[in-house]
mmCIF file of C-alpha atoms and ligand atoms in Angstrom:
data_model
loop_
_atom_site.group_PDB
_atom_site.id
_atom_site.type_symbol
_atom_site.label_atom_id
_atom_site.label_comp_id
_atom_site.label_asym_id
_atom_site.label_seq_id
_atom_site.Cartn_x
_atom_site.Cartn_y
_atom_site.Cartn_z
ATOM 1 C CA MET I 659 98.715 -45.652 45.488
ATOM 2 C CA PRO I 660 97.227 -49.130 44.928
ATOM 3 C CA ILE I 661 93.326 -49.450 44.079
ATOM 4 C CA GLN I 662 91.579 -52.632 44.764
ATOM 5 C CA CYS I 663 88.287 -54.330 44.805
ATOM 6 C CA THR I 664 86.335 -53.638 47.958
ATOM 7 C CA ASN I 665 84.818 -57.265 47.774
ATOM 8 C CA CYS I 666 87.475 -59.695 46.615
ATOM 9 C CA ARG I 667 90.816 -57.502 46.736
ATOM 10 C CA GLN I 668 91.723 -57.485 43.063
ATOM 11 C CA LEU I 669 94.010 -54.921 41.995
ATOM 12 C CA TYR I 670 93.163 -52.469 39.692
ATOM 13 C CA PRO I 671 94.206 -53.647 36.218
ATOM 14 C CA HIS I 672 97.298 -52.028 34.459
ATOM 15 C CA GLN I 673 95.038 -51.319 31.189
ATOM 16 C CA GLY I 674 91.671 -50.177 30.256
ATOM 17 C CA LEU I 675 89.416 -48.657 32.715
ATOM 18 C CA PRO I 676 86.655 -50.975 34.233
ATOM 19 C CA TYR I 677 84.230 -49.184 36.443
ATOM 20 C CA LYS I 678 83.758 -52.220 38.635
ATOM 21 C CA CYS I 679 85.761 -55.405 39.269
ATOM 22 C CA PRO I 680 85.679 -57.748 36.355
ATOM 23 C CA SER I 681 86.130 -60.704 38.695
ATOM 24 C CA CYS I 682 83.027 -60.235 41.156
ATOM 25 C CA GLY I 683 81.333 -56.708 40.163
ATOM 26 C CA GLY I 684 82.652 -55.142 43.476
ATOM 27 C CA LEU I 685 83.471 -51.519 43.693
ATOM 28 C CA PHE I 686 87.289 -50.161 43.232
ATOM 29 C CA ASP I 687 88.548 -47.945 45.837
ATOM 30 C CA TYR I 688 91.763 -46.884 47.364
ATOM 31 C CA ALA I 689 93.363 -49.529 49.242
ATOM 32 C CA ALA I 690 95.299 -47.171 51.802
ATOM 33 C CA PRO I 691 94.223 -43.707 53.166
ATOM 34 C CA LEU I 692 95.118 -40.686 51.135
ATOM 35 C CA ALA I 693 98.477 -38.951 52.061
ATOM 36 C CA TYR I 694 99.029 -35.302 51.995
ATOM 37 C CA ASP I 695 102.444 -33.716 52.406
ATOM 38 C CA PRO I 696 102.301 -29.914 52.985
ATOM 39 C CA GLY I 697 105.947 -29.585 51.232
ATOM 40 C CA GLN I 698 104.874 -31.394 48.250
ATOM 41 C CA VAL I 699 102.193 -28.920 47.178
ATOM 42 C CA ASP I 700 103.215 -27.356 43.993
ATOM 43 C CA PRO I 701 101.838 -24.046 43.160
ATOM 44 C CA ARG I 702 103.096 -23.875 39.686
ATOM 45 C CA GLN I 703 100.427 -26.897 38.689
ATOM 46 C CA PRO I 704 97.039 -25.886 37.214
ATOM 47 C CA GLY I 705 94.133 -26.232 39.529
ATOM 48 C CA ILE I 706 93.820 -28.731 41.812
ATOM 49 C CA TRP I 707 96.611 -30.463 40.316
ATOM 50 C CA ARG I 708 99.118 -28.625 42.767
ATOM 51 C CA TYR I 709 97.951 -31.350 45.141
ATOM 52 C CA ARG I 710 98.532 -34.222 42.623
ATOM 53 C CA HIS I 711 101.032 -35.880 45.206
ATOM 54 C CA SER I 712 97.969 -36.969 47.232
ATOM 55 C CA PHE I 713 96.228 -38.366 43.952
ATOM 56 C CA GLY I 714 97.832 -41.827 44.127
ATOM 57 C CA LEU I 715 98.515 -41.361 40.380
ATOM 58 C CA PRO I 716 101.723 -41.908 38.323
ATOM 59 C CA GLU I 717 103.881 -39.155 38.209
ATOM 60 C CA ASP I 718 103.801 -38.738 34.523
ATOM 61 C CA ILE I 719 100.120 -38.514 34.303
ATOM 62 C CA ASP I 720 99.340 -35.198 32.266
ATOM 63 C CA PRO I 721 96.801 -32.881 34.291
ATOM 64 C CA VAL I 722 93.705 -32.016 32.503
ATOM 65 C CA SER I 723 92.548 -28.426 34.151
ATOM 66 C CA LEU I 724 90.278 -25.648 33.515
ATOM 67 C CA GLY I 725 91.310 -23.854 36.762
ATOM 68 C CA GLU I 726 88.977 -25.684 39.119
ATOM 69 C CA GLY I 727 89.320 -25.341 42.741
ATOM 70 C CA ASN I 728 90.883 -22.500 44.753
ATOM 71 C CA THR I 729 87.282 -21.261 45.309
ATOM 72 C CA PRO I 730 86.367 -18.331 47.492
ATOM 73 C CA LEU I 731 85.470 -18.684 51.309
ATOM 74 C CA VAL I 732 82.621 -16.271 52.283
ATOM 75 C CA TRP I 733 81.979 -15.452 55.805
ATOM 76 C CA ALA I 734 78.271 -14.244 56.360
ATOM 77 C CA GLU I 735 75.737 -14.580 59.138
ATOM 78 C CA ALA I 736 73.316 -17.444 59.488
ATOM 79 C CA PHE I 737 70.733 -17.715 62.413
ATOM 80 C CA GLY I 738 72.901 -15.228 64.615
ATOM 81 C CA LEU I 739 76.407 -16.834 63.804
ATOM 82 C CA PRO I 740 79.178 -16.064 61.492
ATOM 83 C CA VAL I 741 79.915 -18.983 59.040
ATOM 84 C CA ALA I 742 81.979 -19.775 56.356
ATOM 85 C CA PHE I 743 80.514 -20.532 53.077
ATOM 86 C CA LYS I 744 83.229 -22.336 50.641
ATOM 87 C CA CYS I 745 81.777 -21.329 47.111
ATOM 88 C CA GLU I 746 81.976 -24.193 44.747
ATOM 89 C CA TYR I 747 79.782 -23.061 42.441
ATOM 90 C CA LEU I 748 81.911 -20.924 41.257
ATOM 91 C CA ASN I 749 83.876 -23.610 39.792
ATOM 92 C CA PRO I 750 84.547 -24.044 36.030
ATOM 93 C CA SER I 751 81.309 -25.799 35.117
ATOM 94 C CA GLY I 752 79.500 -24.485 37.981
ATOM 95 C CA SER I 753 79.871 -26.878 40.600
ATOM 96 C CA PHE I 754 81.963 -28.961 43.002
ATOM 97 C CA LYS I 755 82.159 -31.918 40.623
ATOM 98 C CA ASP I 756 84.820 -30.238 38.491
ATOM 99 C CA ARG I 757 87.311 -31.284 41.305
ATOM 100 C CA GLY I 758 86.468 -34.940 40.491
ATOM 101 C CA SER I 759 86.109 -34.621 36.584
ATOM 102 C CA ALA I 760 89.646 -33.048 36.617
ATOM 103 C CA VAL I 761 91.313 -36.260 38.225
ATOM 104 C CA ILE I 762 88.691 -38.799 35.987
ATOM 105 C CA ALA I 763 89.555 -36.934 32.699
ATOM 106 C CA GLY I 764 93.495 -36.924 33.413
ATOM 107 C CA VAL I 765 93.125 -40.925 34.281
ATOM 108 C CA LEU I 766 91.056 -41.337 30.760
ATOM 109 C CA ARG I 767 93.644 -39.727 28.696
ATOM 110 C CA TRP I 768 96.197 -41.665 30.616
ATOM 111 C CA ARG I 769 94.480 -44.618 29.817
ATOM 112 C CA GLY I 770 94.022 -43.623 26.198
ATOM 113 C CA ALA I 771 90.174 -43.596 26.160
ATOM 114 C CA SER I 772 88.752 -42.007 23.124
ATOM 115 C CA HIS I 773 84.801 -42.162 24.082
ATOM 116 C CA ALA I 774 83.496 -42.381 27.394
ATOM 117 C CA VAL I 775 79.780 -42.268 28.769
ATOM 118 C CA GLU I 776 78.437 -40.939 32.179
ATOM 119 C CA ASP I 777 75.119 -40.654 33.955
ATOM 120 C CA SER I 778 74.239 -37.524 35.719
ATOM 121 C CA SER I 779 71.409 -35.711 37.117
ATOM 122 C CA GLY I 780 72.944 -32.855 35.327
ATOM 123 C CA ASN I 781 75.924 -31.090 37.100
ATOM 124 C CA ALA I 782 77.959 -34.200 37.031
ATOM 125 C CA GLY I 783 77.247 -34.714 33.273
ATOM 126 C CA ALA I 784 77.941 -30.765 32.283
ATOM 127 C CA SER I 785 81.342 -31.160 34.559
ATOM 128 C CA PHE I 786 82.364 -34.022 32.672
ATOM 129 C CA ALA I 787 81.485 -32.773 29.409
ATOM 130 C CA ALA I 788 83.416 -30.099 29.956
ATOM 131 C CA TYR I 789 86.624 -31.593 31.220
ATOM 132 C CA ALA I 790 86.054 -34.262 28.269
ATOM 133 C CA ALA I 791 86.137 -31.541 25.975
ATOM 134 C CA ARG I 792 89.406 -30.189 27.504
ATOM 135 C CA ALA I 793 90.804 -33.809 27.571
ATOM 136 C CA GLY I 794 89.955 -34.466 23.534
ATOM 137 C CA VAL I 795 87.804 -37.170 24.647
ATOM 138 C CA ARG I 796 84.284 -37.919 22.972
ATOM 139 C CA ALA I 797 81.592 -37.750 25.642
ATOM 140 C CA ARG I 798 77.984 -39.040 25.759
ATOM 141 C CA ILE I 799 76.005 -37.941 28.793
ATOM 142 C CA TYR I 800 72.711 -39.735 29.988
ATOM 143 C CA ALA I 801 70.683 -37.573 32.133
ATOM 144 C CA PRO I 802 66.941 -37.855 33.347
ATOM 145 C CA ASP I 803 64.461 -35.889 31.344
ATOM 146 C CA SER I 804 63.504 -33.933 34.263
ATOM 147 C CA ALA I 805 66.986 -32.201 34.712
ATOM 148 C CA SER I 806 66.908 -28.767 34.330
ATOM 149 C CA GLY I 807 67.142 -27.115 30.924
ATOM 150 C CA PRO I 808 70.107 -25.381 31.657
ATOM 151 C CA LYS I 809 72.098 -28.146 32.579
ATOM 152 C CA ARG I 810 70.871 -30.186 29.418
ATOM 153 C CA TYR I 811 71.932 -27.045 27.289
ATOM 154 C CA GLN I 812 75.326 -26.873 29.173
ATOM 155 C CA ILE I 813 76.266 -30.487 28.664
ATOM 156 C CA GLU I 814 75.460 -30.092 24.591
ATOM 157 C CA ALA I 815 77.130 -26.813 24.482
ATOM 158 C CA TYR I 816 80.852 -28.483 25.670
ATOM 159 C CA GLY I 817 80.039 -30.733 22.429
ATOM 160 C CA ALA I 818 78.854 -33.997 24.429
ATOM 161 C CA ASP I 819 75.855 -35.929 23.216
ATOM 162 C CA LEU I 820 73.137 -35.731 25.509
ATOM 163 C CA VAL I 821 70.616 -38.646 25.897
ATOM 164 C CA ARG I 822 67.491 -37.986 27.611
ATOM 165 C CA ILE I 823 66.016 -40.676 29.576
ATOM 166 C CA MET I 824 62.485 -40.715 30.972
ATOM 167 C CA GLY I 825 61.512 -41.546 34.619
ATOM 168 C CA PRO I 826 63.877 -41.015 37.850
ATOM 169 C CA ARG I 827 67.463 -40.629 38.055
ATOM 170 C CA SER I 828 68.164 -44.277 38.622
ATOM 171 C CA ASN I 829 66.718 -44.950 34.926
ATOM 172 C CA ALA I 830 69.461 -42.957 33.289
ATOM 173 C CA ALA I 831 72.278 -45.331 35.290
ATOM 174 C CA LYS I 832 70.334 -48.248 34.277
ATOM 175 C CA ALA I 833 70.424 -47.145 30.586
ATOM 176 C CA VAL I 834 74.162 -46.432 30.589
ATOM 177 C CA LEU I 835 74.892 -49.663 32.188
ATOM 178 C CA ARG I 836 72.615 -51.514 29.455
ATOM 179 C CA LEU I 837 75.136 -49.634 26.591
ATOM 180 C CA VAL I 838 78.371 -50.256 28.748
ATOM 181 C CA GLU I 839 77.715 -53.905 29.234
ATOM 182 C CA ALA I 840 76.708 -54.183 25.449
ATOM 183 C CA GLY I 841 80.119 -52.575 24.396
ATOM 184 C CA GLY I 842 78.915 -49.852 23.377
ATOM 185 C CA GLU I 843 76.700 -48.714 20.000
ATOM 186 C CA SER I 844 77.766 -50.644 16.728
ATOM 187 C CA GLY I 845 80.132 -49.107 14.795
ATOM 188 C CA GLU I 846 81.981 -47.206 17.797
ATOM 189 C CA PRO I 847 84.770 -48.082 19.985
ATOM 190 C CA ALA I 848 83.681 -49.394 23.489
ATOM 191 C CA PRO I 849 83.209 -46.557 25.490
ATOM 192 C CA ALA I 850 84.864 -46.147 29.003
ATOM 193 C CA TYR I 851 82.032 -45.568 31.662
ATOM 194 C CA ALA I 852 83.458 -42.524 33.427
ATOM 195 C CA SER I 853 81.220 -42.695 36.180
ATOM 196 C CA HIS I 854 81.431 -40.596 39.211
ATOM 197 C CA ALA I 855 79.585 -43.005 41.411
ATOM 198 C CA TYR I 856 81.773 -45.995 40.375
ATOM 199 C CA LEU I 857 85.091 -45.072 39.897
ATOM 200 C CA PRO I 858 87.091 -43.703 42.977
ATOM 201 C CA PHE I 859 89.332 -41.206 40.951
ATOM 202 C CA ASN I 860 87.427 -38.452 41.598
ATOM 203 C CA LEU I 861 87.894 -38.862 45.677
ATOM 204 C CA PRO I 862 91.179 -37.301 46.031
ATOM 205 C CA GLY I 863 89.676 -34.661 43.788
ATOM 206 C CA TYR I 864 87.196 -33.878 46.100
ATOM 207 C CA ALA I 865 89.784 -34.156 49.146
ATOM 208 C CA THR I 866 91.236 -30.963 47.495
ATOM 209 C CA LEU I 867 88.572 -29.054 49.179
ATOM 210 C CA ALA I 868 89.419 -29.996 52.399
ATOM 211 C CA TYR I 869 93.299 -28.957 52.034
ATOM 212 C CA GLU I 870 91.871 -25.822 50.853
ATOM 213 C CA LEU I 871 89.533 -25.041 53.423
ATOM 214 C CA VAL I 872 92.098 -25.361 56.238
ATOM 215 C CA ASP I 873 94.491 -23.231 54.536
ATOM 216 C CA GLN I 874 91.563 -20.537 53.937
ATOM 217 C CA MET I 875 90.452 -20.743 57.689
ATOM 218 C CA GLY I 876 93.798 -21.114 59.305
ATOM 219 C CA GLY I 877 92.861 -24.701 60.784
ATOM 220 C CA ALA I 878 89.884 -27.223 60.423
ATOM 221 C CA PRO I 879 86.352 -25.889 61.126
ATOM 222 C CA GLY I 880 84.597 -27.477 63.825
ATOM 223 C CA SER I 881 81.760 -28.759 61.912
ATOM 224 C CA LEU I 882 81.329 -28.874 58.158
ATOM 225 C CA VAL I 883 77.746 -29.083 56.513
ATOM 226 C CA LEU I 884 77.326 -30.381 53.198
ATOM 227 C CA PRO I 885 74.347 -31.938 50.737
ATOM 228 C CA VAL I 886 74.680 -35.404 50.359
ATOM 229 C CA GLY I 887 73.460 -37.883 47.105
ATOM 230 C CA GLN I 888 75.760 -40.520 46.322
ATOM 231 C CA GLY I 889 77.979 -39.262 49.078
ATOM 232 C CA GLY I 890 81.319 -38.936 46.955
ATOM 233 C CA LEU I 891 81.888 -35.354 47.986
ATOM 234 C CA LEU I 892 81.507 -36.125 51.883
ATOM 235 C CA LEU I 893 83.777 -39.177 51.528
ATOM 236 C CA GLY I 894 86.259 -37.420 49.547
ATOM 237 C CA VAL I 895 86.410 -34.374 51.754
ATOM 238 C CA GLY I 896 86.367 -36.490 54.670
ATOM 239 C CA ARG I 897 89.549 -38.397 53.724
ATOM 240 C CA GLY I 898 91.102 -35.105 52.943
ATOM 241 C CA PHE I 899 90.462 -34.255 56.487
ATOM 242 C CA GLN I 900 91.891 -37.436 57.886
ATOM 243 C CA ALA I 901 94.947 -37.044 55.564
ATOM 244 C CA LEU I 902 95.551 -33.584 57.070
ATOM 245 C CA GLY I 903 95.334 -34.832 60.605
ATOM 246 C CA ALA I 904 97.932 -38.115 59.471
ATOM 247 C CA ALA I 905 100.188 -35.172 58.116
ATOM 248 C CA GLY I 906 99.784 -33.075 61.405
ATOM 249 C CA VAL I 907 98.487 -30.122 59.739
ATOM 250 C CA ILE I 908 95.234 -30.432 61.662
ATOM 251 C CA ASP I 909 94.637 -31.555 65.250
ATOM 252 C CA ARG I 910 91.055 -32.510 65.385
ATOM 253 C CA LEU I 911 88.692 -33.713 62.667
ATOM 254 C CA PRO I 912 85.637 -31.765 61.665
ATOM 255 C CA VAL I 913 82.002 -32.834 62.618
ATOM 256 C CA LEU I 914 80.948 -33.815 58.886
ATOM 257 C CA VAL I 915 77.024 -33.188 58.535
ATOM 258 C CA GLY I 916 75.644 -34.568 55.546
ATOM 259 C CA VAL I 917 71.935 -32.984 54.373
ATOM 260 C CA GLN I 918 69.708 -34.885 52.565
ATOM 261 C CA ALA I 919 65.981 -33.800 51.040
ATOM 262 C CA ARG I 920 63.391 -35.540 53.074
ATOM 263 C CA ALA I 921 61.747 -36.958 49.656
ATOM 264 C CA CYS I 922 64.904 -39.080 48.985
ATOM 265 C CA ALA I 923 66.941 -39.516 52.218
ATOM 266 C CA PRO I 924 68.166 -43.087 52.582
ATOM 267 C CA LEU I 925 71.558 -42.337 54.595
ATOM 268 C CA TRP I 926 69.252 -40.131 56.941
ATOM 269 C CA ALA I 927 66.726 -42.896 57.398
ATOM 270 C CA LEU I 928 69.689 -45.444 58.076
ATOM 271 C CA TYR I 929 71.650 -42.909 60.230
ATOM 272 C CA THR I 930 68.401 -42.132 62.693
ATOM 273 C CA TYR I 931 66.633 -45.582 62.619
ATOM 274 C CA GLY I 932 68.911 -48.127 61.763
ATOM 275 C CA PRO I 933 68.467 -50.666 58.856
ATOM 276 C CA ALA I 934 64.669 -50.543 59.578
ATOM 277 C CA GLY I 935 64.752 -46.818 58.362
ATOM 278 C CA LEU I 936 65.830 -48.007 54.795
ATOM 279 C CA GLY I 937 62.101 -49.378 54.412
ATOM 280 C CA TRP I 938 60.804 -45.786 54.506
ATOM 281 C CA ALA I 939 63.376 -44.441 51.882
ATOM 282 C CA ALA I 940 61.782 -43.270 48.415
ATOM 283 C CA GLU I 941 62.973 -41.843 45.402
ATOM 284 C CA ALA I 942 60.188 -39.075 45.760
ATOM 285 C CA PRO I 943 60.723 -35.963 43.608
ATOM 286 C CA THR I 944 62.545 -32.906 45.227
ATOM 287 C CA LEU I 945 63.774 -29.765 43.909
ATOM 288 C CA ALA I 946 67.181 -31.047 45.435
ATOM 289 C CA GLU I 947 67.353 -32.965 42.034
ATOM 290 C CA GLY I 948 71.214 -33.081 42.273
ATOM 291 C CA ILE I 949 71.138 -35.304 45.692
ATOM 292 C CA ARG I 950 68.002 -37.451 44.521
ATOM 293 C CA VAL I 951 69.960 -40.724 45.124
ATOM 294 C CA LEU I 952 68.007 -43.723 46.458
ATOM 295 C CA GLN I 953 70.891 -46.333 46.724
ATOM 296 C CA PRO I 954 74.312 -44.485 47.128
ATOM 297 C CA LEU I 955 76.881 -46.952 45.907
ATOM 298 C CA ARG I 956 79.415 -46.201 48.371
ATOM 299 C CA GLY I 957 76.396 -45.722 51.406
ATOM 300 C CA ASP I 958 78.528 -47.959 53.809
ATOM 301 C CA ALA I 959 81.685 -46.040 53.316
ATOM 302 C CA VAL I 960 79.985 -42.821 53.490
ATOM 303 C CA LEU I 961 78.111 -43.748 56.824
ATOM 304 C CA ASN I 962 81.631 -44.992 58.011
ATOM 305 C CA CYS I 963 83.109 -41.746 57.188
ATOM 306 C CA ILE I 964 80.398 -39.915 58.928
ATOM 307 C CA ALA I 965 80.950 -41.935 61.916
ATOM 308 C CA ALA I 966 84.808 -41.441 61.885
ATOM 309 C CA HIS I 967 84.172 -37.503 62.062
ATOM 310 C CA GLN I 968 81.512 -37.843 65.027
ATOM 311 C CA GLY I 969 79.243 -36.762 62.090
ATOM 312 C CA ILE I 970 75.489 -36.548 61.741
ATOM 313 C CA VAL I 971 72.987 -36.813 58.843
ATOM 314 C CA VAL I 972 70.303 -34.451 58.602
ATOM 315 C CA ALA I 973 66.698 -34.233 56.522
ATOM 316 C CA VAL I 974 65.504 -31.090 55.032
ATOM 317 C CA ASP I 975 61.639 -30.803 54.316
ATOM 318 C CA GLU I 976 61.100 -29.682 50.648
ATOM 319 C CA GLU I 977 59.326 -26.697 51.805
ATOM 320 C CA GLU I 978 62.546 -25.345 53.445
ATOM 321 C CA ILE I 979 64.289 -25.417 50.177
ATOM 322 C CA ILE I 980 63.477 -22.286 48.273
ATOM 323 C CA PRO I 981 63.263 -20.184 51.325
ATOM 324 C CA GLY I 982 66.972 -21.166 52.068
ATOM 325 C CA ARG I 983 68.025 -20.433 48.443
ATOM 326 C CA GLU I 984 66.599 -16.864 49.186
ATOM 327 C CA GLN I 985 68.219 -16.677 52.597
ATOM 328 C CA LEU I 986 71.545 -17.317 50.632
ATOM 329 C CA ALA I 987 70.704 -15.227 47.727
ATOM 330 C CA HIS I 988 70.222 -12.372 50.058
ATOM 331 C CA ARG I 989 73.596 -12.550 51.130
ATOM 332 C CA GLY I 990 74.795 -12.794 47.629
ATOM 333 C CA LEU I 991 75.147 -16.295 47.393
ATOM 334 C CA PHE I 992 73.476 -17.779 44.568
ATOM 335 C CA VAL I 993 73.197 -21.445 44.538
ATOM 336 C CA GLU I 994 70.566 -24.041 43.041
ATOM 337 C CA PRO I 995 67.805 -25.729 45.203
ATOM 338 C CA THR I 996 70.054 -28.704 45.705
ATOM 339 C CA SER I 997 72.738 -26.937 47.533
ATOM 340 C CA ALA I 998 70.137 -24.653 49.419
ATOM 341 C CA VAL I 999 69.510 -27.930 51.434
ATOM 342 C CA VAL I 1000 72.186 -26.451 53.938
ATOM 343 C CA TRP I 1001 70.262 -23.583 55.043
ATOM 344 C CA GLY I 1002 67.465 -25.801 56.390
ATOM 345 C CA ALA I 1003 70.303 -27.877 58.049
ATOM 346 C CA LEU I 1004 71.821 -24.777 59.674
ATOM 347 C CA ALA I 1005 68.360 -23.954 61.105
ATOM 348 C CA GLN I 1006 68.757 -27.219 62.743
ATOM 349 C CA LEU I 1007 72.478 -27.265 63.840
ATOM 350 C CA VAL I 1008 73.226 -23.938 64.968
ATOM 351 C CA GLY I 1009 74.187 -24.105 68.636
ATOM 352 C CA LYS I 1010 74.320 -27.719 68.662
ATOM 353 C CA VAL I 1011 77.453 -28.723 66.648
ATOM 354 C CA PRO I 1012 81.225 -27.424 67.033
ATOM 355 C CA GLU I 1013 82.023 -23.980 65.817
ATOM 356 C CA PRO I 1014 83.235 -22.427 63.435
ATOM 357 C CA ILE I 1015 80.848 -24.091 61.017
ATOM 358 C CA ALA I 1016 81.774 -24.094 57.489
ATOM 359 C CA VAL I 1017 79.371 -24.989 54.667
ATOM 360 C CA VAL I 1018 79.760 -26.128 50.997
ATOM 361 C CA LEU I 1019 77.734 -24.575 48.651
ATOM 362 C CA THR I 1020 78.048 -26.841 45.707
ATOM 363 C CA GLY I 1021 76.415 -25.652 42.675
ATOM 364 C CA THR I 1022 75.036 -22.435 41.047
ATOM 365 C CA GLY I 1023 71.957 -20.947 40.992
ATOM 366 C CA LEU I 1024 72.272 -19.920 37.286
ATOM 367 C CA LYS I 1025 71.414 -23.611 35.962
ATOM 368 C CA ALA I 1026 68.380 -23.903 38.156
ATOM 369 C CA PRO I 1027 65.246 -22.884 36.354
ATOM 370 C CA ALA I 1028 63.177 -19.730 37.580
ATOM 371 C CA GLN I 1029 60.852 -20.651 40.171
ATOM 372 C CA THR I 1030 58.708 -18.407 42.099
ATOM 373 C CA PRO I 1031 58.249 -19.792 45.417
ATOM 374 C CA PRO I 1032 54.464 -19.903 46.581
ATOM 375 C CA THR I 1033 53.701 -17.262 48.868
ATOM 376 C CA THR I 1034 53.294 -19.531 52.148
ATOM 377 C CA PHE I 1035 56.830 -20.693 51.920
ATOM 378 C CA ARG I 1036 58.446 -17.131 51.973
ATOM 379 C CA THR I 1037 60.245 -16.320 55.323
ATOM 380 C CA ALA I 1038 61.831 -12.702 54.133
HETATM 381 ZN ZN1 ZN N 1155 86.310 -58.307 43.130
#
């Protein structure tokens, strides 16, 4: 399936691994919708690679897998309703990012990359470090100094080099861009920038979540609630549902509900107030560190995808995050604060969006530092 520059339409080159268009600096993306064929799902393939026919990659590409995907779906009560929780925090590195990293690592190996760099608030870096180790690619991860200790430890445990960058998440992205534009450090091969934000290869990986969800629920959910930072997960899953619709597997698209932390909610501001809302968007500190993204690279595509799914964007207040994590944990679902924003969203949504409601639980609570919630925030 062709990949092309979203700006000047140049096709993705046959060699190398540019993270953006060499001609105009535009973002690369798939030129056509994803194609899904239930008859081509191959259960003999590892992890998400059983859906490899939908990835738009060459037949001979060698899968890189740690058994990602096939995560449990757990029904639990929320605000008086049965809600389906997709437990993405049970992926090999502890987050949904593994679905994308598996595909990106496969592409890296296919293109012969020996060194790669990535920037991340934590989960994407840890996930990429795991899959780079699996693929035999040397990884260096730039992460904000504020990333949680367990995530930093995990990145180094996989054997990646960790570079800690002071300041907000965007500083880590700037640092890695400087390195890539300079061709890497002297004495080393120029690294591939295996960016989960710039490269499009992870999007078909995220689409596999939609395929699994429809299998597990026996059809599409009425609504799907998920946290949004860059919005890659929402975009990939949305494209997955569209592929299922085009294949006749589902007869309606679920309403997609993107959830942001109000401290850093540019897509919510745009959705709610139009372009004027962007002036209010800030990169303020939030417990939801994994979705603290002020300028989502594919923001337009994400909002278009939400519109195509009759979707909405909601913002959740900081005070709701830890109580939300407690409510989920009291149901046996242990997630990090970033993932817990979905609970505050459910409080706003139940009774107002189509049912059944499904929720993506994106990252494990084991990576978050211990926090004692202030007593004024306790709800249980
Ligand atoms: Zn271009």
